[in-house]
Amino acid sequence: ALTSFLISTKFGKILVAIRDGENRTYFSGYKVSSFKNFVYVLSAVFAAIAGALYVNLNNSISPTEMSITFSVAVGGRGSLSGAVIGAILVSACEFSVSSAFPSVWQYFIGIFFTVVILFFRRGIVGIASDLVAKLNLKKATGKEA
């Protein structure tokens, strides 16, 4: 909720401008480094809160828990909803596959990531937005897209 609010404010618009054209934003008079530092600290705070909640939930943590997951690639890049949906899908997939195939579940997850990255570059959210656009086009024209 907080990140959605931040994105909708002027601050969020400046962050989008920095993402799309850092030099243009700098020459427009904004201190890009200050914005980047603030966002870096904010992301560290979110990560710390998430880590504290994770430890509280599981009562322990180990170095093996610190791994890179590709949930954003699955959900969709460039959107908050894509990251959330991707994290839920990856966690559900890891849980179900690891319980069904305990010795080789990592291969299945690797194949899943490879298929998504090769064939669905915009992730699940990208597929959904394409379907909505096609349905809106079909409804507007009265024809099949």
PDB file of C-alpha atoms in Angstrom:
ATOM      1  CA  ALA A   1       0.000   0.000   0.000  1.00  0.00           C
ATOM      2  CA  LEU A   2       2.837   2.380   0.837  1.00  0.00           C
ATOM      3  CA  THR A   3       4.676   1.762  -2.413  1.00  0.00           C
ATOM      4  CA  SER A   4       1.468   2.162  -4.418  1.00  0.00           C
ATOM      5  CA  PHE A   5       0.923   5.485  -2.681  1.00  0.00           C
ATOM      6  CA  LEU A   6       4.511   6.588  -3.340  1.00  0.00           C
ATOM      7  CA  ILE A   7       4.246   5.709  -7.024  1.00  0.00           C
ATOM      8  CA  SER A   8       1.110   7.823  -7.420  1.00  0.00           C
ATOM      9  CA  THR A   9       2.725  10.961  -5.966  1.00  0.00           C
ATOM     10  CA  LYS A  10       5.084  13.475  -7.571  1.00  0.00           C
ATOM     11  CA  PHE A  11       7.936  11.554  -5.958  1.00  0.00           C
ATOM     12  CA  GLY A  12       6.894   8.433  -7.868  1.00  0.00           C
ATOM     13  CA  LYS A  13       6.677  10.348 -11.128  1.00  0.00           C
ATOM     14  CA  ILE A  14      10.229  11.575 -10.598  1.00  0.00           C
ATOM     15  CA  LEU A  15      11.389   7.994  -9.963  1.00  0.00           C
ATOM     16  CA  VAL A  16       9.774   6.894 -13.222  1.00  0.00           C
ATOM     17  CA  ALA A  17      11.512   9.801 -14.965  1.00  0.00           C
ATOM     18  CA  ILE A  18      14.838   8.707 -13.470  1.00  0.00           C
ATOM     19  CA  ARG A  19      14.218   5.144 -14.634  1.00  0.00           C
ATOM     20  CA  ASP A  20      13.318   6.234 -18.154  1.00  0.00           C
ATOM     21  CA  GLY A  21      15.952   8.936 -18.604  1.00  0.00           C
ATOM     22  CA  GLU A  22      18.348   9.636 -15.776  1.00  0.00           C
ATOM     23  CA  ASN A  23      20.252  12.350 -17.632  1.00  0.00           C
ATOM     24  CA  ARG A  24      17.071  14.152 -18.669  1.00  0.00           C
ATOM     25  CA  THR A  25      15.866  14.162 -15.076  1.00  0.00           C
ATOM     26  CA  TYR A  26      19.221  15.477 -13.885  1.00  0.00           C
ATOM     27  CA  PHE A  27      19.194  18.273 -16.448  1.00  0.00           C
ATOM     28  CA  SER A  28      15.615  19.125 -15.460  1.00  0.00           C
ATOM     29  CA  GLY A  29      16.983  20.232 -12.102  1.00  0.00           C
ATOM     30  CA  TYR A  30      16.419  17.219  -9.862  1.00  0.00           C
ATOM     31  CA  LYS A  31      19.158  15.754  -7.683  1.00  0.00           C
ATOM     32  CA  VAL A  32      19.029  12.230  -9.069  1.00  0.00           C
ATOM     33  CA  SER A  33      21.575  10.877  -6.595  1.00  0.00           C
ATOM     34  CA  SER A  34      19.460  12.030  -3.644  1.00  0.00           C
ATOM     35  CA  PHE A  35      16.391  10.284  -5.017  1.00  0.00           C
ATOM     36  CA  LYS A  36      18.353   7.111  -5.726  1.00  0.00           C
ATOM     37  CA  ASN A  37      19.874   7.118  -2.234  1.00  0.00           C
ATOM     38  CA  PHE A  38      16.458   7.583  -0.629  1.00  0.00           C
ATOM     39  CA  VAL A  39      14.932   4.733  -2.634  1.00  0.00           C
ATOM     40  CA  TYR A  40      17.895   2.508  -1.787  1.00  0.00           C
ATOM     41  CA  VAL A  41      17.424   3.182   1.935  1.00  0.00           C
ATOM     42  CA  LEU A  42      13.663   2.674   1.629  1.00  0.00           C
ATOM     43  CA  SER A  43      14.178  -0.688  -0.066  1.00  0.00           C
ATOM     44  CA  ALA A  44      16.629  -1.686   2.686  1.00  0.00           C
ATOM     45  CA  VAL A  45      13.996  -0.800   5.296  1.00  0.00           C
ATOM     46  CA  PHE A  46      11.403  -2.935   3.461  1.00  0.00           C
ATOM     47  CA  ALA A  47      13.890  -5.807   3.235  1.00  0.00           C
ATOM     48  CA  ALA A  48      14.663  -5.523   6.955  1.00  0.00           C
ATOM     49  CA  ILE A  49      10.970  -5.590   7.855  1.00  0.00           C
ATOM     50  CA  ALA A  50      10.411  -8.575   5.566  1.00  0.00           C
ATOM     51  CA  GLY A  51      13.374 -10.392   7.106  1.00  0.00           C
ATOM     52  CA  ALA A  52      12.156  -9.723  10.626  1.00  0.00           C
ATOM     53  CA  LEU A  53       8.686 -10.987   9.751  1.00  0.00           C
ATOM     54  CA  TYR A  54      10.148 -14.060   8.056  1.00  0.00           C
ATOM     55  CA  VAL A  55      12.254 -14.975  11.083  1.00  0.00           C
ATOM     56  CA  ASN A  56       9.283 -14.355  13.353  1.00  0.00           C
ATOM     57  CA  LEU A  57       7.152 -16.692  11.220  1.00  0.00           C
ATOM     58  CA  ASN A  58       9.700 -19.521  10.923  1.00  0.00           C
ATOM     59  CA  ASN A  59      11.484 -19.058  14.274  1.00  0.00           C
ATOM     60  CA  SER A  60      14.878 -19.406  12.563  1.00  0.00           C
ATOM     61  CA  ILE A  61      16.878 -18.494   9.493  1.00  0.00           C
ATOM     62  CA  SER A  62      19.971 -19.885   7.814  1.00  0.00           C
ATOM     63  CA  PRO A  63      22.274 -18.758   4.998  1.00  0.00           C
ATOM     64  CA  THR A  64      20.541 -21.145   2.597  1.00  0.00           C
ATOM     65  CA  GLU A  65      17.390 -19.022   2.893  1.00  0.00           C
ATOM     66  CA  MET A  66      19.219 -16.112   1.263  1.00  0.00           C
ATOM     67  CA  SER A  67      18.831 -17.002  -2.372  1.00  0.00           C
ATOM     68  CA  ILE A  68      17.819 -15.086  -5.447  1.00  0.00           C
ATOM     69  CA  THR A  69      14.403 -15.936  -6.766  1.00  0.00           C
ATOM     70  CA  PHE A  70      13.072 -14.839 -10.094  1.00  0.00           C
ATOM     71  CA  SER A  71       9.551 -14.021  -8.959  1.00  0.00           C
ATOM     72  CA  VAL A  72       9.587 -10.637 -10.704  1.00  0.00           C
ATOM     73  CA  ALA A  73      10.357 -12.306 -14.045  1.00  0.00           C
ATOM     74  CA  VAL A  74       7.431 -14.668 -13.525  1.00  0.00           C
ATOM     75  CA  GLY A  75       4.972 -12.007 -12.372  1.00  0.00           C
ATOM     76  CA  GLY A  76       6.040  -9.245 -14.692  1.00  0.00           C
ATOM     77  CA  ARG A  77       8.686  -6.562 -14.736  1.00  0.00           C
ATOM     78  CA  GLY A  78       7.883  -2.940 -14.064  1.00  0.00           C
ATOM     79  CA  SER A  79       4.794  -3.398 -11.930  1.00  0.00           C
ATOM     80  CA  LEU A  80       4.209  -3.823  -8.245  1.00  0.00           C
ATOM     81  CA  SER A  81       1.382  -6.287  -8.827  1.00  0.00           C
ATOM     82  CA  GLY A  82       3.686  -8.379 -11.024  1.00  0.00           C
ATOM     83  CA  ALA A  83       6.220  -8.746  -8.230  1.00  0.00           C
ATOM     84  CA  VAL A  84       3.548  -9.756  -5.719  1.00  0.00           C
ATOM     85  CA  ILE A  85       1.831 -12.208  -8.080  1.00  0.00           C
ATOM     86  CA  GLY A  86       5.206 -13.650  -9.096  1.00  0.00           C
ATOM     87  CA  ALA A  87       6.272 -14.164  -5.477  1.00  0.00           C
ATOM     88  CA  ILE A  88       3.011 -15.964  -4.700  1.00  0.00           C
ATOM     89  CA  LEU A  89       3.274 -18.179  -7.810  1.00  0.00           C
ATOM     90  CA  VAL A  90       6.932 -19.047  -7.252  1.00  0.00           C
ATOM     91  CA  SER A  91       6.326 -19.893  -3.581  1.00  0.00           C
ATOM     92  CA  ALA A  92       3.305 -22.043  -4.440  1.00  0.00           C
ATOM     93  CA  CYS A  93       5.216 -23.779  -7.232  1.00  0.00           C
ATOM     94  CA  GLU A  94       8.237 -24.454  -4.999  1.00  0.00           C
ATOM     95  CA  PHE A  95       6.026 -25.837  -2.226  1.00  0.00           C
ATOM     96  CA  SER A  96       3.946 -28.119  -4.439  1.00  0.00           C
ATOM     97  CA  VAL A  97       6.796 -29.404  -6.605  1.00  0.00           C
ATOM     98  CA  SER A  98       9.213 -29.932  -3.697  1.00  0.00           C
ATOM     99  CA  SER A  99       6.627 -31.996  -1.813  1.00  0.00           C
ATOM    100  CA  ALA A 100       5.802 -34.100  -4.899  1.00  0.00           C
ATOM    101  CA  PHE A 101       9.387 -34.545  -6.153  1.00  0.00           C
ATOM    102  CA  PRO A 102      11.743 -33.949  -3.202  1.00  0.00           C
ATOM    103  CA  SER A 103      14.949 -35.055  -4.926  1.00  0.00           C
ATOM    104  CA  VAL A 104      14.602 -33.221  -8.259  1.00  0.00           C
ATOM    105  CA  TRP A 105      12.260 -30.306  -7.558  1.00  0.00           C
ATOM    106  CA  GLN A 106      14.932 -27.692  -8.372  1.00  0.00           C
ATOM    107  CA  TYR A 107      15.101 -28.948 -11.968  1.00  0.00           C
ATOM    108  CA  PHE A 108      11.369 -28.391 -12.372  1.00  0.00           C
ATOM    109  CA  ILE A 109      11.654 -24.857 -10.980  1.00  0.00           C
ATOM    110  CA  GLY A 110      14.571 -24.158 -13.346  1.00  0.00           C
ATOM    111  CA  ILE A 111      12.570 -25.365 -16.344  1.00  0.00           C
ATOM    112  CA  PHE A 112       9.618 -23.243 -15.212  1.00  0.00           C
ATOM    113  CA  PHE A 113      11.791 -20.097 -15.033  1.00  0.00           C
ATOM    114  CA  THR A 114      13.396 -20.838 -18.393  1.00  0.00           C
ATOM    115  CA  VAL A 115      10.029 -21.273 -20.130  1.00  0.00           C
ATOM    116  CA  VAL A 116       8.651 -18.074 -18.600  1.00  0.00           C
ATOM    117  CA  ILE A 117      11.717 -16.014 -19.487  1.00  0.00           C
ATOM    118  CA  LEU A 118      11.934 -17.347 -23.050  1.00  0.00           C
ATOM    119  CA  PHE A 119       8.265 -17.350 -24.029  1.00  0.00           C
ATOM    120  CA  PHE A 120       6.512 -14.913 -21.673  1.00  0.00           C
ATOM    121  CA  ARG A 121       8.919 -12.001 -21.461  1.00  0.00           C
ATOM    122  CA  ARG A 122       6.397  -9.701 -19.799  1.00  0.00           C
ATOM    123  CA  GLY A 123       5.358 -12.300 -17.215  1.00  0.00           C
ATOM    124  CA  ILE A 124       1.885 -13.182 -15.992  1.00  0.00           C
ATOM    125  CA  VAL A 125       0.823  -9.544 -15.678  1.00  0.00           C
ATOM    126  CA  GLY A 126       1.924  -8.926 -19.268  1.00  0.00           C
ATOM    127  CA  ILE A 127      -0.156 -11.858 -20.489  1.00  0.00           C
ATOM    128  CA  ALA A 128      -3.171 -10.610 -18.532  1.00  0.00           C
ATOM    129  CA  SER A 129      -2.815  -7.053 -19.848  1.00  0.00           C
ATOM    130  CA  ASP A 130      -2.521  -8.359 -23.432  1.00  0.00           C
ATOM    131  CA  LEU A 131      -5.702 -10.402 -22.969  1.00  0.00           C
ATOM    132  CA  VAL A 132      -7.566  -7.407 -21.540  1.00  0.00           C
ATOM    133  CA  ALA A 133      -6.379  -5.237 -24.449  1.00  0.00           C
ATOM    134  CA  LYS A 134      -7.564  -7.851 -26.962  1.00  0.00           C
ATOM    135  CA  LEU A 135     -10.934  -8.149 -25.242  1.00  0.00           C
ATOM    136  CA  ASN A 136     -11.345  -4.360 -25.196  1.00  0.00           C
ATOM    137  CA  LEU A 137     -10.396  -4.168 -28.885  1.00  0.00           C
ATOM    138  CA  LYS A 138     -12.825  -6.957 -29.706  1.00  0.00           C
ATOM    139  CA  LYS A 139     -15.582  -5.253 -27.738  1.00  0.00           C
ATOM    140  CA  ALA A 140     -14.866  -1.839 -29.306  1.00  0.00           C
ATOM    141  CA  THR A 141     -14.781  -3.071 -32.907  1.00  0.00           C
ATOM    142  CA  GLY A 142     -17.296  -5.874 -32.585  1.00  0.00           C
ATOM    143  CA  LYS A 143     -14.864  -8.208 -34.361  1.00  0.00           C
ATOM    144  CA  GLU A 144     -12.368 -10.835 -33.297  1.00  0.00           C
ATOM    145  CA  ALA A 145      -8.841  -9.524 -32.719  1.00  0.00           C
TER     146      ALA A 145
END
